[in-house]
Coordinates of N, CA and C in Angstrom, one line a residue:
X262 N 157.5 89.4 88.9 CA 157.0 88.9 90.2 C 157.0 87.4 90.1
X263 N 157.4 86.4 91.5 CA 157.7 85.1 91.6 C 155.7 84.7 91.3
X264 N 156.0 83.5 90.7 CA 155.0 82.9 91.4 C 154.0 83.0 92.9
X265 N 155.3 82.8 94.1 CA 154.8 83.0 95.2 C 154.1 84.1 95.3
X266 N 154.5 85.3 94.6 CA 154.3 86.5 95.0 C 152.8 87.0 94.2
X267 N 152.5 85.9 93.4 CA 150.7 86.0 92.8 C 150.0 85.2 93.5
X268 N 150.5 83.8 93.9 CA 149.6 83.2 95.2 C 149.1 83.9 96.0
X269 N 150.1 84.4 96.6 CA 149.8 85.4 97.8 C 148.8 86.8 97.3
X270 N 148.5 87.2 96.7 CA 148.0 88.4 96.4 C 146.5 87.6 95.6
X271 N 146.6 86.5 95.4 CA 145.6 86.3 94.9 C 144.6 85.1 96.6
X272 N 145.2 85.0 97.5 CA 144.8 84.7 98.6 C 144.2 86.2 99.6
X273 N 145.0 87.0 99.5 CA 144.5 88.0 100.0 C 143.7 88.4 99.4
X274 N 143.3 88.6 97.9 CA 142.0 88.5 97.6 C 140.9 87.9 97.6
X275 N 141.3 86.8 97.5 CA 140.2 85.8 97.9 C 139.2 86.0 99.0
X276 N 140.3 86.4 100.3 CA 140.0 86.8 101.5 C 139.3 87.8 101.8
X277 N 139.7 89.0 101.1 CA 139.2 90.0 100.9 C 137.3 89.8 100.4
X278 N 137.5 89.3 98.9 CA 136.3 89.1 98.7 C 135.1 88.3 99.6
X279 N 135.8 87.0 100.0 CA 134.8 86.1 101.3 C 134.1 87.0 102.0
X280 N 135.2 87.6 102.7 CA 134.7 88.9 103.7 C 133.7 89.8 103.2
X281 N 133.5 89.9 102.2 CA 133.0 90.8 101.4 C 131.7 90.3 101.5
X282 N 131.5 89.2 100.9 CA 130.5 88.8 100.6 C 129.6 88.2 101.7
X283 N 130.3 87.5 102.4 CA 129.6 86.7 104.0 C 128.4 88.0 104.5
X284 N 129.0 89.0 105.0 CA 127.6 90.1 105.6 C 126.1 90.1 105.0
X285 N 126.8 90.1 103.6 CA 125.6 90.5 102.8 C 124.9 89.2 102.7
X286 N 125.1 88.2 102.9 CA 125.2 86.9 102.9 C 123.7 86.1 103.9
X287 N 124.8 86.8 105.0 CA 124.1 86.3 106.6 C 122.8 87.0 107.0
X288 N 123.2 88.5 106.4 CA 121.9 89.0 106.2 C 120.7 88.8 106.1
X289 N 120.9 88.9 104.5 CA 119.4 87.9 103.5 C 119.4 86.5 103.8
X290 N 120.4 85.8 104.6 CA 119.8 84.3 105.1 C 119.0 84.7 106.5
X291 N 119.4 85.5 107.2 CA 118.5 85.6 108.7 C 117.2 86.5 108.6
X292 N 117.1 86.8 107.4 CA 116.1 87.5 107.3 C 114.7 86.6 106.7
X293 N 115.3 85.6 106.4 CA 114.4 84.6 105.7 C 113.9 83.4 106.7
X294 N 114.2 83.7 108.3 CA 114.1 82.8 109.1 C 113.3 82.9 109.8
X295 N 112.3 81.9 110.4 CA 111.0 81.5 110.8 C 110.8 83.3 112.0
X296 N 111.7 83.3 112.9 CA 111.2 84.3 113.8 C 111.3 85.9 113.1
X297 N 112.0 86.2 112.3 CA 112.1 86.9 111.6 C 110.9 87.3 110.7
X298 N 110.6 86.2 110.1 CA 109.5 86.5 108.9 C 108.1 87.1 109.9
X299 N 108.3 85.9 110.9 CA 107.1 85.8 112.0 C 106.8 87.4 112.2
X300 N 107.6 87.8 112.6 CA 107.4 89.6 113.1 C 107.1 90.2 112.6
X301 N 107.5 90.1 110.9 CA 107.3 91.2 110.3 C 105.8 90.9 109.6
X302 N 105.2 89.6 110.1 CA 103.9 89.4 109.6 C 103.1 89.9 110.8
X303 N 103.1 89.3 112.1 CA 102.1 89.6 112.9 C 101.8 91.1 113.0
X304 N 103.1 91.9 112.6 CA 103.2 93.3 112.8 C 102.1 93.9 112.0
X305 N 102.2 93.5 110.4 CA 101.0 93.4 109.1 C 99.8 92.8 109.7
X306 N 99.2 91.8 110.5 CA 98.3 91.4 111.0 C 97.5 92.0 111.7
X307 N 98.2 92.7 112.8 CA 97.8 93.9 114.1 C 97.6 95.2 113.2
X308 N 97.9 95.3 112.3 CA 97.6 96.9 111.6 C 96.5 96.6 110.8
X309 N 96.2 95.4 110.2 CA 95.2 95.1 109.8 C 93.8 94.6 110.6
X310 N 94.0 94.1 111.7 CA 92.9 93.4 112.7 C 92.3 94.9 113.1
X311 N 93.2 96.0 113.3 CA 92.8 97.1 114.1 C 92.3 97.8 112.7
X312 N 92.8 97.7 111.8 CA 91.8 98.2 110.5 C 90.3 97.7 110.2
X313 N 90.4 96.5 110.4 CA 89.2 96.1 110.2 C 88.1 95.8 111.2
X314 N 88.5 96.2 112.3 CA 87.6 96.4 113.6 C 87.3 97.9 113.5
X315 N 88.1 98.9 113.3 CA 87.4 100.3 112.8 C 86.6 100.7 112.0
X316 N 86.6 99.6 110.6 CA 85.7 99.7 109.8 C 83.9 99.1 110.0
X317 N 84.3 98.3 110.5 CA 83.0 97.8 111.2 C 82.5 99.0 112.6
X318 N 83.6 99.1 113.0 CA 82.9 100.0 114.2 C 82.0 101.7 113.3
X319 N 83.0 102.0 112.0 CA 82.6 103.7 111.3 C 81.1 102.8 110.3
X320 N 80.9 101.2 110.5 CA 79.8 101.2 109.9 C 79.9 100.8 108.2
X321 N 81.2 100.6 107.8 CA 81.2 100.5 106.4 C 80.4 99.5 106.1
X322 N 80.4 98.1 106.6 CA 79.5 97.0 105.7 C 78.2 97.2 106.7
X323 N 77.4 97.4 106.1 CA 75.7 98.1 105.5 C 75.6 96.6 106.0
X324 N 74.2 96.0 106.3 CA 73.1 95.1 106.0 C 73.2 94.7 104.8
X325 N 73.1 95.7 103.7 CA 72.6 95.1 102.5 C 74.2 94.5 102.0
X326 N 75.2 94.2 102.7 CA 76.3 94.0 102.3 C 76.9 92.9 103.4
X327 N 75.6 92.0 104.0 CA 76.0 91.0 104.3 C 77.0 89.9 104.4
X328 N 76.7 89.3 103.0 CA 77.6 88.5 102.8 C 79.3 89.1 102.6
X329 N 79.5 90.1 102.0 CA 80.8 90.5 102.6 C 81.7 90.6 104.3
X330 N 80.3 91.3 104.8 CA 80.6 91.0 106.2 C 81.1 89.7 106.8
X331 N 80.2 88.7 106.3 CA 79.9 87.7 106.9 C 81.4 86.5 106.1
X332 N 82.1 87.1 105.2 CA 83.1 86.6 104.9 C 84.3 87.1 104.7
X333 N 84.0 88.2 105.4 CA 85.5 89.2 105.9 C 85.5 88.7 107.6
X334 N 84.6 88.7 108.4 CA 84.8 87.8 109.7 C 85.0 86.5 110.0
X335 N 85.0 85.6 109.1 CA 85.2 84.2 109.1 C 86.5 84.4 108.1
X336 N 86.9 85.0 106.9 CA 88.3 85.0 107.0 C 89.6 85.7 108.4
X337 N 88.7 86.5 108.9 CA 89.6 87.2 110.2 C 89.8 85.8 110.9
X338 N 88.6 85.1 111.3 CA 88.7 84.1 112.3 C 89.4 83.0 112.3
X339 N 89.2 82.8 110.8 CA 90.4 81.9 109.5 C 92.6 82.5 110.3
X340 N 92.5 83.2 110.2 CA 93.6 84.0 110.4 C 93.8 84.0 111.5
X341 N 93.3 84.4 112.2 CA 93.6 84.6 113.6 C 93.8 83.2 114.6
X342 N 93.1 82.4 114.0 CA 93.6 80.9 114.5 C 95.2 80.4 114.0
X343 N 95.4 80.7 112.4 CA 96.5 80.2 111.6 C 97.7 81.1 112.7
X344 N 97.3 82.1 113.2 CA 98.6 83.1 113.3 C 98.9 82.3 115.5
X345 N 98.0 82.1 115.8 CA 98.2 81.8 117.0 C 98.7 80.2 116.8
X346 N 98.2 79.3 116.4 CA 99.4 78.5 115.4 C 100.6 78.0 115.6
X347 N 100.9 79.4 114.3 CA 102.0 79.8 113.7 C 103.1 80.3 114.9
X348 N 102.2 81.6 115.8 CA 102.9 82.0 116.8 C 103.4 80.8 117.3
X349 N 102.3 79.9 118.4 CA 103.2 78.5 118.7 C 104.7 78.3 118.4
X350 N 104.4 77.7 117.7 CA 105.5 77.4 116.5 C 106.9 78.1 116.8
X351 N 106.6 79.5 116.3 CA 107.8 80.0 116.3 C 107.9 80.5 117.9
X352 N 107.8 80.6 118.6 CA 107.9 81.0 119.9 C 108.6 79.6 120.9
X353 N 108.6 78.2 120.0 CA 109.0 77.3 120.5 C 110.6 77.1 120.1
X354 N 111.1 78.0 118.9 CA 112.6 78.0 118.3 C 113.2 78.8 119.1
X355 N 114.4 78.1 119.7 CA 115.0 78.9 121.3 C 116.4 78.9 120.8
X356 N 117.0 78.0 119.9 CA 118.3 78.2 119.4 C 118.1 78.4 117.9
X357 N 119.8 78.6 117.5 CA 119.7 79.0 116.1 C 119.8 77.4 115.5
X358 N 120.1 76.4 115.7 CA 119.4 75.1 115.5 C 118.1 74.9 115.0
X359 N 117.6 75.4 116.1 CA 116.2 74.9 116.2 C 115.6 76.2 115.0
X360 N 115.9 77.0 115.0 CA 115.6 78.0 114.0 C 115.9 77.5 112.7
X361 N 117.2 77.1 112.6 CA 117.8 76.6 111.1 C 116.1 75.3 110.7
X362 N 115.8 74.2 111.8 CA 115.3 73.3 111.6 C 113.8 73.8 110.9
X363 N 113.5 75.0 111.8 CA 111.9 75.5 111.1 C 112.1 75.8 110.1
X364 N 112.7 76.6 109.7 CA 113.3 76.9 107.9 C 113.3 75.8 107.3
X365 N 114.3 74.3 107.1 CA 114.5 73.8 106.8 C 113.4 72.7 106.8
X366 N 112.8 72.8 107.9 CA 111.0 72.5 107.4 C 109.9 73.1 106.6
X367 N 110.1 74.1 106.4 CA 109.2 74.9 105.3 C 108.4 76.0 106.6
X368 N 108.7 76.3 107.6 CA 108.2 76.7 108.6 C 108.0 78.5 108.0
X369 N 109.0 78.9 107.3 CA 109.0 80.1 107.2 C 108.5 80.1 105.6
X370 N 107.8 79.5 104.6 CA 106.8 79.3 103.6 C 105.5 79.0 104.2
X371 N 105.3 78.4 105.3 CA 103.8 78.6 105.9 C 103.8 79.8 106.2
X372 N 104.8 80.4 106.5 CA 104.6 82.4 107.2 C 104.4 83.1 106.1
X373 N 104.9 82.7 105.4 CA 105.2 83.9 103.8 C 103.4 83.4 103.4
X374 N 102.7 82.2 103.1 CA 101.6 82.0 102.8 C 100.4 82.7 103.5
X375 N 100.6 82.9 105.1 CA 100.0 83.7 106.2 C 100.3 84.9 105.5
X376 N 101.3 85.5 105.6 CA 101.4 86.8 105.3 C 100.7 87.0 104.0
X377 N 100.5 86.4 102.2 CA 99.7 86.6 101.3 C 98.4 86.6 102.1
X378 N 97.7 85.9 102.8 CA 96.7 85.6 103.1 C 96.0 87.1 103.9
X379 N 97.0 87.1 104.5 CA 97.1 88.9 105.6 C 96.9 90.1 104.6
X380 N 97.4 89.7 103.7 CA 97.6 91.2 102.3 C 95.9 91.2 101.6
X381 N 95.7 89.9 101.2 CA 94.5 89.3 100.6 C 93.1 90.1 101.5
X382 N 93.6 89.6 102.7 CA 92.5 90.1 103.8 C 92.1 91.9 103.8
X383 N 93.3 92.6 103.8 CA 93.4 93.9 104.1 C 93.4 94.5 102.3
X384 N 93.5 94.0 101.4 CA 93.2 94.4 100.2 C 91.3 94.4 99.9
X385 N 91.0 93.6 100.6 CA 89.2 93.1 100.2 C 88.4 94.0 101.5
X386 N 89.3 94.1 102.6 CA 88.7 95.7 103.9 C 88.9 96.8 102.9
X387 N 90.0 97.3 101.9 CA 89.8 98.6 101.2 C 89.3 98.3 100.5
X388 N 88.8 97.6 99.5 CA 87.8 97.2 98.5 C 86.5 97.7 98.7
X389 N 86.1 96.8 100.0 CA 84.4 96.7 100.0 C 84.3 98.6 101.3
X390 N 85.5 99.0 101.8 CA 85.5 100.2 102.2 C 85.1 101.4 101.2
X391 N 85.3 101.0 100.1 CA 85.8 101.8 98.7 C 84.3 102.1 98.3
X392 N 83.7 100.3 97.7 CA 82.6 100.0 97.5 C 81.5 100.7 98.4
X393 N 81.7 101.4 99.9 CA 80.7 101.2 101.0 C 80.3 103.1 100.3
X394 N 81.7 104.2 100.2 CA 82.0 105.3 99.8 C 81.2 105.6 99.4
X395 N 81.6 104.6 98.2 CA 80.8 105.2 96.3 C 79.3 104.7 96.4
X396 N 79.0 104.1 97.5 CA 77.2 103.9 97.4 C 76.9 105.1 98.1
X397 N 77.5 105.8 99.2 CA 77.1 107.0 100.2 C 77.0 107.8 99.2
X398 N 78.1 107.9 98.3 CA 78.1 108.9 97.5 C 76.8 109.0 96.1
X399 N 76.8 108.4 96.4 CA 75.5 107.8 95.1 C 74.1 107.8 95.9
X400 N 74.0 107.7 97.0 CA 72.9 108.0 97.6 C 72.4 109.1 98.3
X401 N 73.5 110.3 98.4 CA 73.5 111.4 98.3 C 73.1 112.5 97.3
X402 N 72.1 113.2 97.2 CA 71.7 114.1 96.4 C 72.4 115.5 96.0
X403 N 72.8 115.7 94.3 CA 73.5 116.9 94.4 C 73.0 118.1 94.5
X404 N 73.3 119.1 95.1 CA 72.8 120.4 95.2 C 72.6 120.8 93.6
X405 N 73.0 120.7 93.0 CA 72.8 121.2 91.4 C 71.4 120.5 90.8
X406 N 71.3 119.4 91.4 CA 70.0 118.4 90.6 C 68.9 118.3 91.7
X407 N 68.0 119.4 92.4 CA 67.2 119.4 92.9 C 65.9 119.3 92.0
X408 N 65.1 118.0 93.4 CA 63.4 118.3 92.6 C 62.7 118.4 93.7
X409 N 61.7 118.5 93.4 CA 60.7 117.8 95.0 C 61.0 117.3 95.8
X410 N 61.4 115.9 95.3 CA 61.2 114.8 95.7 C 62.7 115.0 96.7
X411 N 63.9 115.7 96.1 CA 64.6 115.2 97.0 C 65.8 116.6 97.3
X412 N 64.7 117.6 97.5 CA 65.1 118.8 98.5 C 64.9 119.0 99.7
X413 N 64.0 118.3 100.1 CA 64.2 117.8 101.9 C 65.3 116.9 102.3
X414 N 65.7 115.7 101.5 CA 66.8 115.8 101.9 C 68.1 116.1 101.9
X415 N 68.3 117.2 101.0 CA 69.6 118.2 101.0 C 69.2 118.9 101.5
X416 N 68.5 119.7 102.4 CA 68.2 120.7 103.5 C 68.2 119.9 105.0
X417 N 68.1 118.3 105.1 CA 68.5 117.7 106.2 C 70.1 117.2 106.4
X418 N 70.7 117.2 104.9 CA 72.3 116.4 104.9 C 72.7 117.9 105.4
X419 N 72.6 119.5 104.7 CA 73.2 120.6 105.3 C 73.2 120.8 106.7
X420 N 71.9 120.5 107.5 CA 70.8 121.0 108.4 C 71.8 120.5 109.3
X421 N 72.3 118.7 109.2 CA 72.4 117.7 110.5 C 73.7 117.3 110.1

C-alpha cells in the first residue's frame, strides 16, 4: 500500500475517533454547567426542606433538644437565602455564553459547595431523627422488665 493510501486510512480514523469522543465529551462538559448543577441541587434541597418540615411537624426535636433545633433552623435559613441567591444567578444565564461565563467564574463550585452544605443539612435531620428514636425507645418500658413503678405505664402505652 502507497503512502497515500495510509494517510488516508489513518485520517479516517482520526475522524472516526474525534467523533467518537466529542459526545462523551459535551456531555460531562454540560453537565458541569451552572444551570445544570443548579437543578440537580435545588431538586436535593426541596426533598430535604420537605424532610425537615415533617420532622418537626411528627415532633422529633423534643424541648430538651433545643439547641439542635435551634441550629438545624438557622442552618435551613442559612440555605435557603444562599439558594435564592444562587437561583438569581443562574436564572440570569440566558445564552450558552453567558453560561460558559458562570462556569468560568466558579459559579458552578459555589453550587457544588451549596449542594455539600444541602447533604450536611439532611445528614444531621437523620442524625438527630435517629437520636430522637433511640431516646423513645429508651424511655419506653419493656414488657419483660415489669415493677410497680412502671406497670401503669405499659398498661397505658397498650391501652392508648
Amino acid at each position: 500500500m502507497s503512502d497515500l493510501g495510509y494517510n488516508l486510512w489513518g485520517a479516517i480514523a482520526g475522524a472516526i475517533g474525534t467523533i467518537a469522543v466529542l459526545p462523551p465529551l459535551l456531555w460531562w462538559f454540560l453537565g458541569r454547567m451552572p444551570t445544570a448543577k443548579f437543578h440537580k441541587v435545588e431538586t436535593l434541597y426541596r426533598e430535604t426542606e420537605s424532610l425537615h418540615k415533617s420532622e418537626v411537624e411528627n415532633g422529633v426535636f423534643s424541648p430538651d433538644d433545643e439547641a439542635t433545633f435551634l441550629r438545624l433552623q438557622t442552618l435551613s435559613g442559612s440555605l435557603n437565602g444562599r439558594m435564592r441567591t444562587m437561583r438569581d444567578k443562574v436564572f440570569h444565564l440566558y445564552t450558552w455564553k453567558d453560561e460558559f461565563r458562570g462556569w468560568w467564574a466558579g459559579l458552578s463550585g459555589k453550587i457544588q459547595c451549596i449542594s455539600d452544605d444541602v447533604r450536611k443539612f439532611r445528614a444531621e435531620i437523620a442524625e438527630s431523627a435517629k437520636r430522637h428514636s433511640e431516646m423513645a425507645q429508651e424511655d419506653e418500658p419493656s414488657e419483660g422488665n415489669l415493677t410497680e413503678s412502671n406497670t401503669s405505664q405499659v398498661i397505658r402505652v397498650h391501652s392508648g
